[in-house]
Amino acid sequence: MMRTAVITRVLRMAPDMVTLYFEDEECSKASPGQYAMIWIPGGEEIPMSLSTINPGGESSLTVRDVGEATKTLCDMKEGDKVGIRGPFGIGYTITGDSPLLVAGGTGVASLAPLAEAFVERGVKPTFILGAKTESDLAFRDRLENLLGDSVVLATDDGSCGFEGFSSQCAEKLMDERSFDAVYTCGPELMMVAVFDEAESRGIPVQASLERYIKCAHGLCGSCAIGPYRVCMDGPVFDSEKLREVREDFGSRKMDPTGKIVGVDH
Amino acid sequence: MSQLSLSVDIAGLRLRNPTMNAAGVLGISAPLLKRVYEGGAGAVVTKSLGPEPRSGHLNPTMVIVEGGVLNAMGLPNPGAEYFVSAIKALRAEGIPVIASFFGASIDDFRDVAELLSEAGADALEVNVSCPNVQEELGMLGADCLNTEKVTAAVKEVSKPPVFVKLSPNVTDIAEIAKAAELGGADAITAVNTLKGMAIDADFRRPILTNVTGGLSGPALKSVALRCVWDVAKAVEVPVIGCGGITNWRDAVEFMLAGASAVEVGTAIRERGFGVYEEITTGIEGYLEANGFGSVKGIVGLAQEAI
């Protein structure tokens, strides 16, 4: 069933990125890593990670303006409404005493609630918050208030923190310290690099994958990766499943017609 | 130990059991279809393939409604030619493949049928009944003459058996089924989704981008069962039941109405890929408990009761 969510406040994160807060009972009970289908009446419906999950309280979506639907969402104001279905999918399984969370770009949206869930369990994860440039670092205050100096900043242009990709920063941290679990969300090529690096050290990984989700109920198959449906068997894949789809992960996906095309970011 | 057999023969196509996925459900990817087979299906049915690649409609393309699911995917598919390698890969693993396909004209249907037949598909399922592409493609299955012409054109070029999948959105499905049979159909699949719509009260507009969609799931079952009943009464060829089948009991009811096999789609949402094994095991238990030696033994029995 389609529900209606009213935007209660809008937080501008970066020039082209906002967080939209809303109240929705079902989303407030979601697990970190789950997503909702967001419908812009008159426009498209797209999958979005829940960037805030607050039992009994507000939820949020964090949107970067990358297309028509996301532009409409980025222009939304308090009081505007969207249609919502979900939450859907399998989120992160919380495991490990010294986890490393690796976020690239808007990947922070799904990993920030995970960091909060770890802290609730008395575990303080190391969090790589990476983006193109300093002004794109989303939820920096939220994470630094939560984790203090366990937040490691990384920017592609070196404007803040480590200079380079989140994956390169992760490799450096894995050299220096020992982690017993790695979680990653962001550009697929970044996640593959993180996965391969963790694999070579025998550290289990959970990665949140993205494909073209249409039905979100595991029926249409448009989000297939190998024998799995990202919408329902994912979006979070563990090492075992990632190994199974390694030929496609970071390399191939289906376009909206079902033709196989390359993964370019 | 009884000699109970779950295998069925549909117009010469022999399957290990009478279950398969409904066209459109998961059939866009060979690995997902393989998972359907591993989940226990007797055969797999591809997404409906057309002469050219299609992206389908934009989201929202699916919404849950009372008792079922409403969808208007809009026949996304990579084109029949592109999917040939997937069909071959599945068959190489011993998986029977039923290729569902569509066209905008009789020539399209013939060309695609020829291509899929040459690709080695174990059967063809002619989709003349998608409710979601009328403006672009028309629904050729809505009238007898077109159904007969399309079927005859497809039969002309097809080596494997040809199933014709009919729509419940017609005044008299029995007449259309007879037309398909006259055109040479080897079996009838009944039915495709029932045309419906959803409107959002808050936004005061239809939810699906395509405005209308096709209803599937339990809400469709009694309509589909009646269609199978009507079709089985009207034709001599086997009928494949489809529409709202969720468990073995539903499947048995469709068989009693006259279906030789069943297609299951929407139930995957709640039951997972194992739904095929669940249904097959349930049918086996039913046959055993009631002293039937084969699936064939119950096909159409309810017709004899009246």
Coordinates of C-alpha atoms in Angstrom, one line a residue:
Chain A
M1 CA 0.0 0.0 0.0
M2 CA 1.1 3.5 -0.7
R3 CA 1.4 5.8 2.3
T4 CA 1.8 9.6 2.5
A5 CA 4.7 11.2 4.3
V6 CA 4.7 14.9 5.1
I7 CA 8.1 16.6 5.2
T8 CA 8.6 18.0 8.7
R9 CA 12.0 19.7 8.1
V10 CA 14.7 20.0 5.5
L11 CA 18.4 20.1 6.2
R12 CA 20.7 21.3 3.5
M13 CA 23.8 19.1 3.6
A14 CA 25.8 20.4 0.6
P15 CA 25.0 22.6 -2.4
D16 CA 23.3 19.6 -4.2
M17 CA 22.3 17.5 -1.2
V18 CA 19.5 17.7 1.3
T19 CA 18.1 15.5 4.1
L20 CA 14.3 15.4 4.3
Y21 CA 12.8 14.5 7.6
F22 CA 9.3 13.0 8.0
E23 CA 7.3 10.9 10.5
D24 CA 6.3 7.4 9.4
E25 CA 5.6 4.6 11.9
E26 CA 6.9 1.8 9.7
C27 CA 10.1 3.5 8.7
S28 CA 10.8 4.3 12.4
K29 CA 10.9 0.5 12.9
A30 CA 13.3 -0.2 10.0
S31 CA 16.7 -1.8 10.3
P32 CA 19.8 0.2 9.2
G33 CA 20.5 -0.5 5.5
Q34 CA 16.8 -0.9 4.6
Y35 CA 15.3 1.4 2.0
A36 CA 11.9 2.9 1.1
M37 CA 10.4 3.6 -2.3
I38 CA 9.7 7.3 -2.5
W39 CA 7.0 8.5 -5.0
I40 CA 6.9 12.1 -6.2
P41 CA 3.4 12.4 -7.4
G42 CA 3.5 13.4 -11.0
G43 CA 7.0 12.2 -11.3
E44 CA 8.9 9.0 -10.7
E45 CA 9.3 6.6 -7.7
I46 CA 12.8 5.9 -6.6
P47 CA 14.5 3.8 -3.9
M48 CA 16.1 5.7 -1.1
S49 CA 18.1 4.5 1.9
L50 CA 16.7 5.7 5.3
S51 CA 19.4 8.0 6.7
T52 CA 17.7 8.4 10.1
I53 CA 15.9 5.6 11.9
N54 CA 14.5 6.7 15.2
P55 CA 12.2 4.3 17.0
G56 CA 9.0 6.3 17.7
G57 CA 10.4 9.4 16.1
E58 CA 11.4 10.9 12.8
S59 CA 13.0 9.2 9.8
S60 CA 14.9 10.8 7.0
L61 CA 16.1 10.5 3.4
T62 CA 19.3 12.0 2.2
V63 CA 19.1 13.0 -1.5
R64 CA 21.7 14.2 -4.0
D65 CA 20.4 15.9 -7.1
V66 CA 21.4 13.5 -9.8
G67 CA 18.3 13.4 -12.0
E68 CA 14.7 14.6 -12.4
A69 CA 13.2 12.8 -9.4
T70 CA 16.1 13.6 -7.1
K71 CA 16.0 17.3 -8.2
T72 CA 12.3 17.5 -7.2
L73 CA 13.1 16.0 -3.8
C74 CA 16.0 18.4 -3.3
D75 CA 13.6 21.4 -3.9
M76 CA 11.1 20.1 -1.3
K77 CA 10.0 22.3 1.6
E78 CA 8.5 21.7 5.0
G79 CA 4.9 20.6 4.5
D80 CA 5.4 19.0 1.1
K81 CA 4.3 15.4 0.7
V82 CA 5.7 12.3 -0.9
G83 CA 4.3 8.8 -1.4
I84 CA 6.1 6.1 0.5
R85 CA 6.3 2.2 0.3
G86 CA 8.5 0.1 2.5
P87 CA 10.8 -0.2 4.4
F88 CA 12.1 -3.0 2.1
G89 CA 15.0 -5.4 1.9
I90 CA 17.6 -6.9 4.1
G91 CA 19.7 -4.4 6.0
Y92 CA 23.0 -4.8 7.8
T93 CA 23.6 -7.6 10.3
I94 CA 25.3 -6.1 13.3
T95 CA 28.4 -8.1 14.1
G96 CA 32.0 -7.4 15.3
D97 CA 33.7 -5.6 18.2
S98 CA 35.9 -3.5 16.0
P99 CA 34.0 -2.7 12.8
L100 CA 35.1 -0.4 10.1
L101 CA 32.4 1.5 8.2
V102 CA 33.4 2.9 4.8
A103 CA 31.1 5.6 3.3
G104 CA 31.6 7.2 -0.1
G105 CA 29.4 10.2 -1.1
T106 CA 25.7 9.6 -0.2
G107 CA 26.6 6.1 1.0
V108 CA 26.8 7.8 4.5
A109 CA 23.0 7.8 4.4
S110 CA 22.7 4.1 5.1
L111 CA 25.8 3.8 7.3
A112 CA 25.0 6.6 9.7
P113 CA 22.0 4.7 11.3
L114 CA 24.3 1.6 11.5
A115 CA 26.9 3.6 13.4
E116 CA 24.2 4.6 15.9
A117 CA 23.0 1.0 16.2
F118 CA 26.6 -0.1 17.0
V119 CA 27.0 2.6 19.7
E120 CA 23.7 1.5 21.2
R121 CA 25.2 -1.9 21.6
G122 CA 28.3 -0.5 23.3
V123 CA 30.6 -0.7 20.2
K124 CA 32.3 2.3 18.8
P125 CA 33.0 1.7 15.1
T126 CA 35.7 3.5 13.0
F127 CA 33.9 5.5 10.3
I128 CA 35.5 6.6 7.1
L129 CA 33.4 9.5 5.8
G130 CA 34.5 10.2 2.3
A131 CA 33.4 12.6 -0.4
K132 CA 34.6 14.5 -3.4
T133 CA 35.4 17.6 -1.5
E134 CA 35.0 19.1 2.1
S135 CA 31.6 20.7 1.4
D136 CA 30.2 17.3 0.3
L137 CA 30.9 15.6 3.7
A138 CA 27.4 14.9 4.9
F139 CA 26.5 14.2 8.6
R140 CA 30.0 15.2 9.7
D141 CA 28.7 16.7 13.0
R142 CA 26.3 13.9 13.6
L143 CA 29.0 11.3 13.3
E144 CA 31.7 13.3 15.2
N145 CA 29.3 13.9 18.1
L146 CA 28.6 10.1 18.1
L147 CA 32.1 8.7 17.5
G148 CA 34.6 11.5 18.3
D149 CA 38.0 10.9 16.8
S150 CA 36.8 7.5 15.4
V151 CA 35.6 9.4 12.4
V152 CA 38.2 9.6 9.7
L153 CA 37.5 12.1 7.0
A154 CA 38.6 11.6 3.4
T155 CA 38.2 13.8 0.3
D156 CA 39.1 13.0 -3.3
D157 CA 40.7 16.5 -3.7
G158 CA 42.4 16.5 -0.3
S159 CA 40.5 19.6 0.9
C160 CA 39.9 17.9 4.2
G161 CA 41.4 14.8 5.9
F162 CA 42.9 12.0 3.9
E163 CA 43.5 12.8 0.2
G164 CA 42.0 10.1 -2.0
F165 CA 39.1 7.7 -2.2
S166 CA 37.4 6.2 0.8
S167 CA 38.6 2.8 -0.4
Q168 CA 42.2 4.0 -0.4
C169 CA 41.7 5.4 3.1
A170 CA 40.2 2.0 4.1
E171 CA 43.3 0.2 2.8
K172 CA 45.5 2.4 4.8
L173 CA 43.5 1.9 8.0
M174 CA 43.4 -1.9 7.5
D175 CA 47.2 -1.8 7.3
E176 CA 47.5 0.1 10.5
R177 CA 44.8 -1.4 12.7
S178 CA 42.8 -4.7 13.0
F179 CA 39.1 -4.8 12.2
D180 CA 36.8 -7.8 12.5
A181 CA 34.0 -6.6 10.2
V182 CA 33.8 -4.1 7.3
Y183 CA 30.6 -2.3 6.2
T184 CA 30.5 -0.2 3.0
C185 CA 28.1 1.9 1.0
G186 CA 28.9 4.3 -1.8
P187 CA 30.0 4.1 -5.4
E188 CA 30.2 0.5 -6.5
L189 CA 33.8 0.7 -7.8
M190 CA 34.8 2.0 -4.3
M191 CA 32.9 -0.8 -2.6
V192 CA 34.6 -3.4 -4.8
A193 CA 38.0 -2.1 -3.9
V194 CA 37.0 -2.2 -0.2
F195 CA 35.7 -5.8 -0.6
D196 CA 38.8 -7.1 -2.4
E197 CA 41.0 -5.5 0.2
A198 CA 39.1 -6.9 3.2
E199 CA 38.9 -10.3 1.4
S200 CA 42.7 -10.5 1.1
R201 CA 42.8 -10.1 4.9
G202 CA 40.0 -12.5 5.6
I203 CA 37.7 -9.8 7.1
P204 CA 34.0 -10.3 6.5
V205 CA 32.3 -7.5 4.5
Q206 CA 28.7 -6.3 4.2
A207 CA 28.1 -4.0 1.2
S208 CA 24.9 -2.2 0.2
L209 CA 24.4 -2.6 -3.6
E210 CA 22.4 -0.6 -6.0
R211 CA 20.5 -1.8 -9.1
Y212 CA 17.4 -0.7 -11.0
I213 CA 14.7 -1.4 -8.5
K214 CA 11.2 -1.3 -9.9
C215 CA 8.7 -3.4 -8.0
A216 CA 10.6 -3.7 -4.6
H217 CA 8.7 -6.9 -3.9
G218 CA 11.1 -9.4 -5.6
L219 CA 8.8 -10.1 -8.5
C220 CA 9.9 -8.2 -11.6
G221 CA 13.6 -9.1 -11.6
S222 CA 14.8 -5.7 -12.9
C223 CA 17.3 -5.4 -10.0
A224 CA 18.9 -8.8 -10.5
I225 CA 22.6 -9.4 -9.7
G226 CA 23.5 -13.0 -10.4
P227 CA 20.8 -15.2 -8.8
Y228 CA 19.8 -12.4 -6.3
R229 CA 17.3 -9.5 -6.3
V230 CA 18.8 -6.4 -4.8
C231 CA 15.3 -5.3 -3.7
M232 CA 14.6 -8.3 -1.5
D233 CA 17.7 -10.5 -1.2
G234 CA 19.6 -7.3 -0.6
P235 CA 20.4 -4.4 -0.7
V236 CA 23.0 -5.5 1.8
F237 CA 25.1 -8.4 0.6
D238 CA 27.6 -10.3 2.8
S239 CA 31.0 -11.7 1.7
E240 CA 29.5 -15.0 0.8
K241 CA 27.0 -13.5 -1.6
L242 CA 29.5 -10.9 -2.8
R243 CA 31.9 -13.7 -3.8
E244 CA 29.0 -15.4 -5.7
V245 CA 28.3 -12.2 -7.7
R246 CA 31.9 -11.0 -8.0
E247 CA 31.8 -11.3 -11.8
D248 CA 29.0 -8.7 -11.8
F249 CA 29.9 -6.7 -8.7
G250 CA 31.7 -3.6 -9.9
S251 CA 31.5 -4.7 -13.5
R252 CA 28.1 -5.5 -14.9
K253 CA 24.5 -4.6 -14.4
M254 CA 21.2 -4.7 -16.3
D255 CA 19.9 -1.6 -18.0
P256 CA 16.1 -1.0 -17.9
T257 CA 15.6 -3.3 -20.9
G258 CA 17.5 -6.1 -19.2
K259 CA 20.6 -5.8 -21.4
I260 CA 23.9 -6.2 -19.6
V261 CA 25.9 -3.0 -19.5
G262 CA 29.1 -1.9 -17.6
V263 CA 29.2 -0.4 -14.1
D264 CA 31.0 2.9 -14.4
H265 CA 31.1 4.4 -11.0
Chain B
M1 CA 5.4 -47.3 -2.2
S2 CA 2.9 -46.0 -4.7
Q3 CA 3.7 -45.3 -8.3
L4 CA 2.6 -41.7 -7.9
S5 CA 3.8 -39.5 -10.7
L6 CA 3.9 -35.8 -10.6
S7 CA 5.1 -35.4 -14.1
V8 CA 2.8 -34.0 -16.7
D9 CA 2.7 -33.9 -20.5
I10 CA 1.5 -30.7 -22.0
A11 CA 1.1 -31.0 -25.8
G12 CA 4.2 -33.2 -25.9
L13 CA 6.2 -31.1 -23.5
R14 CA 7.1 -33.4 -20.6
L15 CA 7.7 -31.7 -17.2
R16 CA 8.9 -33.2 -13.9
N17 CA 5.9 -31.5 -12.2
P18 CA 3.0 -29.2 -13.1
T19 CA 4.4 -25.9 -11.8
M20 CA 6.1 -23.0 -13.5
N21 CA 6.6 -19.3 -12.9
A22 CA 4.1 -16.9 -14.6
A23 CA 5.5 -14.9 -17.4
G24 CA 6.8 -11.5 -16.4
V25 CA 7.9 -12.7 -12.9
L26 CA 11.7 -12.8 -12.6
G27 CA 12.1 -14.0 -16.2
I28 CA 14.4 -11.2 -17.3
S29 CA 17.5 -12.9 -16.0
A30 CA 18.7 -16.4 -16.6
P31 CA 20.2 -16.8 -13.1
L32 CA 16.9 -15.8 -11.5
L33 CA 15.1 -18.3 -13.7
K34 CA 17.6 -21.0 -12.7
R35 CA 16.7 -20.2 -9.1
V36 CA 13.0 -20.6 -10.0
Y37 CA 13.8 -24.1 -11.3
E38 CA 15.9 -24.9 -8.2
G39 CA 13.0 -23.7 -6.1
G40 CA 11.1 -26.7 -7.6
A41 CA 9.4 -25.5 -10.8
G42 CA 8.8 -28.0 -13.5
A43 CA 9.7 -25.4 -16.2
V44 CA 10.5 -21.7 -16.4
V45 CA 8.8 -19.0 -18.4
T46 CA 10.8 -16.0 -19.7
K47 CA 9.7 -12.4 -19.5
S48 CA 7.6 -11.6 -22.6
L49 CA 10.1 -10.9 -25.3
G50 CA 9.5 -8.6 -28.2
P51 CA 11.1 -7.7 -31.5
E52 CA 13.0 -4.7 -30.0
P53 CA 14.4 -3.9 -26.6
R54 CA 11.9 -2.0 -24.3
S55 CA 12.5 -0.2 -21.1
G56 CA 8.9 -0.5 -19.9
H57 CA 7.0 2.1 -17.9
L58 CA 8.6 4.4 -15.4
N59 CA 7.9 3.8 -11.6
P60 CA 5.6 3.5 -9.9
T61 CA 5.1 0.2 -11.7
M62 CA 3.7 -1.8 -8.8
V63 CA 1.6 -1.2 -5.8
I64 CA 0.1 -3.6 -3.3
V65 CA -3.7 -3.4 -3.2
E66 CA -6.5 -5.2 -1.4
G67 CA -5.8 -8.9 -1.8
G68 CA -3.2 -8.6 -4.4
V69 CA -0.7 -6.7 -6.5
L70 CA -1.3 -4.2 -9.2
N71 CA 1.5 -3.8 -11.8
A72 CA 2.1 -2.0 -15.0
M73 CA 5.7 -2.9 -15.8
G74 CA 5.1 -2.2 -19.5
L75 CA 6.9 -5.3 -21.0
P76 CA 10.5 -4.3 -20.3
N77 CA 12.7 -6.8 -22.2
P78 CA 16.1 -6.8 -24.0
G79 CA 14.5 -8.1 -27.2
A80 CA 14.1 -11.7 -28.2
E81 CA 17.4 -11.9 -30.1
Y82 CA 19.4 -10.7 -27.1
F83 CA 17.7 -13.3 -24.9
V84 CA 18.6 -16.2 -27.1
S85 CA 21.8 -16.9 -25.2
A86 CA 20.0 -16.9 -21.9
I87 CA 17.5 -19.5 -23.3
K88 CA 20.4 -21.6 -24.5
A89 CA 22.3 -21.3 -21.2
L90 CA 19.2 -22.5 -19.2
R91 CA 18.5 -25.4 -21.6
A92 CA 22.2 -26.4 -21.4
E93 CA 21.6 -26.9 -17.7
G94 CA 18.6 -29.2 -18.4
I95 CA 16.0 -26.6 -17.6
P96 CA 12.9 -26.6 -19.8
V97 CA 12.3 -23.1 -21.1
I98 CA 9.0 -21.7 -22.2
A99 CA 9.6 -18.5 -24.1
S100 CA 6.9 -15.9 -23.7
F101 CA 6.7 -13.3 -26.4
F102 CA 4.6 -10.5 -27.9
G103 CA 4.5 -8.3 -30.9
A104 CA 2.7 -5.2 -32.2
S105 CA 1.6 -6.9 -35.4
I106 CA 1.0 -10.4 -36.8
D107 CA 4.3 -10.1 -38.7
D108 CA 6.1 -9.3 -35.4
F109 CA 4.6 -12.3 -33.7
R110 CA 5.7 -14.5 -36.6
D111 CA 9.2 -13.2 -36.7
V112 CA 9.8 -13.5 -32.9
A113 CA 8.2 -16.9 -32.8
E114 CA 10.6 -18.1 -35.5
L115 CA 13.6 -16.7 -33.7
L116 CA 12.6 -18.3 -30.3
S117 CA 11.8 -21.6 -32.0
E118 CA 15.2 -21.7 -33.6
A119 CA 16.8 -20.7 -30.3
G120 CA 15.5 -24.1 -29.0
A121 CA 12.8 -23.0 -26.6
D122 CA 10.9 -26.0 -25.3
A123 CA 7.5 -24.2 -25.8
L124 CA 6.4 -20.8 -26.9
E125 CA 3.8 -18.8 -25.0
V126 CA 2.1 -16.2 -27.1
N127 CA 1.2 -13.1 -25.0
V128 CA -1.8 -11.6 -26.6
S129 CA -3.1 -10.4 -23.3
C130 CA -0.9 -7.8 -21.6
P131 CA -3.2 -5.2 -20.2
N132 CA -0.5 -2.5 -19.9
V133 CA 0.6 -1.7 -23.4
Q134 CA -2.6 -1.1 -25.2
E135 CA -1.9 2.3 -26.6
E136 CA 1.4 1.1 -28.1
L137 CA 0.8 -2.5 -29.0
G138 CA -2.9 -3.1 -28.8
M139 CA -4.3 -6.2 -27.2
L140 CA -4.7 -8.6 -30.1
G141 CA -6.2 -11.2 -27.8
A142 CA -9.3 -9.2 -27.2
D143 CA -11.0 -10.5 -30.3
C144 CA -11.4 -13.9 -31.9
L145 CA -10.2 -13.1 -35.4
N146 CA -6.9 -11.6 -34.3
T147 CA -6.3 -14.3 -31.8
E148 CA -6.8 -16.9 -34.5
K149 CA -4.6 -15.1 -37.0
V150 CA -1.8 -14.5 -34.6
T151 CA -1.9 -18.1 -33.4
A152 CA -1.9 -19.4 -37.0
A153 CA 1.0 -17.2 -38.0
V154 CA 3.0 -18.3 -35.0
K155 CA 2.2 -22.0 -35.6
E156 CA 3.4 -21.7 -39.2
V157 CA 7.0 -21.1 -38.0
S158 CA 7.2 -22.9 -34.7
K159 CA 8.7 -26.3 -34.0
P160 CA 7.8 -26.6 -30.3
P161 CA 4.3 -26.5 -28.9
V162 CA 2.6 -23.1 -28.9
F163 CA 0.6 -22.0 -25.8
V164 CA -1.6 -18.9 -26.2
K165 CA -2.0 -16.9 -23.0
L166 CA -5.4 -15.2 -22.8
S167 CA -6.8 -12.2 -21.0
P168 CA -9.6 -12.2 -18.5
N169 CA -10.6 -8.8 -19.7
V170 CA -13.0 -10.0 -22.4
T171 CA -16.7 -10.7 -22.6
D172 CA -16.4 -14.4 -23.4
I173 CA -13.0 -16.0 -22.9
A174 CA -14.3 -19.4 -24.2
E175 CA -14.9 -17.9 -27.6
I176 CA -11.3 -16.5 -27.7
A177 CA -9.9 -19.8 -26.6
K178 CA -11.8 -21.6 -29.4
A179 CA -10.3 -19.1 -31.8
A180 CA -6.8 -19.8 -30.6
E181 CA -7.5 -23.6 -30.9
L182 CA -8.8 -23.0 -34.4
G183 CA -5.5 -21.1 -35.1
G184 CA -3.6 -24.2 -34.0
A185 CA -2.8 -23.5 -30.4
D186 CA -1.3 -26.6 -28.6
A187 CA -2.4 -25.3 -25.2
I188 CA -4.2 -22.3 -23.6
T189 CA -2.8 -20.4 -20.7
A190 CA -5.5 -18.8 -18.7
V191 CA -5.2 -16.1 -17.5
N192 CA -3.2 -12.9 -17.7
T193 CA -3.8 -10.1 -15.1
L194 CA -7.2 -8.4 -14.6
K195 CA -7.2 -4.8 -15.6
G196 CA -7.5 -2.5 -12.6
M197 CA -6.3 0.8 -11.1
A198 CA -5.3 2.5 -7.8
I199 CA -5.9 6.1 -6.9
D200 CA -4.2 7.9 -4.0
A201 CA -6.7 9.9 -1.9
D202 CA -4.1 12.3 -0.6
F203 CA -2.5 13.1 -3.9
R204 CA -5.8 12.8 -5.8
R205 CA -4.2 11.0 -8.7
P206 CA -3.7 7.5 -10.1
I207 CA -0.6 5.8 -8.5
L208 CA 0.7 3.9 -11.4
T209 CA 2.5 5.9 -14.1
N210 CA 0.6 3.9 -16.7
V211 CA -2.6 4.9 -14.8
T212 CA -4.1 1.4 -15.1
G213 CA -2.4 -1.9 -14.3
G214 CA -3.0 -5.6 -14.0
L215 CA -4.2 -7.2 -10.9
S216 CA -2.6 -10.5 -9.7
G217 CA -2.5 -12.4 -6.4
P218 CA -5.4 -13.9 -4.4
A219 CA -7.8 -11.2 -5.5
L220 CA -7.6 -12.6 -9.0
K221 CA -8.0 -16.3 -8.1
S222 CA -11.8 -16.8 -8.3
V223 CA -11.9 -14.9 -11.6
A224 CA -9.0 -17.0 -13.0
L225 CA -10.6 -20.2 -11.8
R226 CA -13.8 -19.4 -13.6
C227 CA -11.8 -18.6 -16.8
V228 CA -10.0 -21.9 -16.6
W229 CA -13.4 -23.6 -16.1
D230 CA -14.9 -21.9 -19.2
V231 CA -11.8 -22.5 -21.4
A232 CA -11.5 -26.2 -20.4
K233 CA -15.1 -26.7 -21.3
A234 CA -14.7 -25.0 -24.7
V235 CA -11.5 -26.6 -26.0
E236 CA -9.9 -30.0 -26.4
V237 CA -6.3 -28.8 -26.0
P238 CA -4.7 -28.7 -22.5
V239 CA -5.1 -25.6 -20.3
I240 CA -2.5 -24.1 -18.1
G241 CA -4.0 -22.3 -15.1
C242 CA -2.7 -19.0 -13.9
G243 CA -3.9 -16.2 -11.6
G244 CA -3.8 -16.0 -7.8
I245 CA -2.4 -19.4 -7.1
T246 CA -0.7 -19.2 -3.8
N247 CA -0.7 -22.7 -2.3
W248 CA -1.2 -26.4 -3.3
R249 CA -4.9 -26.2 -2.6
D250 CA -5.3 -23.4 -5.1
A251 CA -3.4 -25.4 -7.6
V252 CA -5.5 -28.5 -7.1
E253 CA -8.7 -26.4 -7.5
F254 CA -7.4 -25.1 -10.9
M255 CA -6.7 -28.7 -11.9
L256 CA -10.1 -29.8 -10.9
A257 CA -11.5 -27.0 -13.1
G258 CA -9.5 -28.3 -16.0
A259 CA -5.9 -27.1 -15.8
S260 CA -3.1 -29.6 -16.6
A261 CA -0.5 -27.4 -15.0
V262 CA -0.2 -24.1 -13.2
E263 CA 1.8 -20.9 -13.3
V264 CA 2.6 -19.1 -10.1
G265 CA 4.0 -15.6 -9.9
T266 CA 2.8 -13.2 -7.3
A267 CA 3.0 -15.8 -4.5
I268 CA 6.8 -15.6 -4.7
R269 CA 6.6 -12.3 -2.8
E270 CA 5.4 -14.0 0.4
R271 CA 6.4 -17.6 -0.1
G272 CA 9.8 -17.2 -1.8
F273 CA 11.3 -19.4 -4.5
G274 CA 10.4 -22.5 -2.5
V275 CA 6.7 -21.9 -3.3
Y276 CA 7.1 -24.3 -6.3
E277 CA 8.3 -27.2 -4.2
E278 CA 5.7 -26.4 -1.5
I279 CA 2.9 -26.6 -4.1
T280 CA 4.3 -29.7 -5.7
T281 CA 4.6 -31.5 -2.4
G282 CA 1.1 -30.5 -1.5
I283 CA -0.3 -31.8 -4.8
E284 CA 1.6 -35.1 -4.2
G285 CA 0.0 -35.4 -0.7
Y286 CA -3.4 -34.7 -2.1
L287 CA -3.1 -37.3 -4.9
E288 CA -1.8 -39.8 -2.5
A289 CA -4.4 -39.2 0.2
N290 CA -7.2 -39.4 -2.4
G291 CA -5.9 -42.4 -4.3
F292 CA -5.0 -40.7 -7.5
G293 CA -1.9 -42.0 -9.3
S294 CA -1.1 -38.9 -11.4
V295 CA -1.9 -35.2 -11.9
K296 CA -3.8 -36.2 -15.0
G297 CA -6.2 -38.2 -12.8
I298 CA -7.7 -35.0 -11.3
V299 CA -7.7 -32.7 -14.3
G300 CA -11.3 -31.5 -15.0
L301 CA -12.9 -33.7 -12.3
A302 CA -15.0 -30.8 -11.0
Q303 CA -16.5 -30.5 -14.5
E304 CA -17.8 -34.0 -14.3
A305 CA -19.5 -33.2 -11.0
I306 CA -22.2 -31.1 -12.5

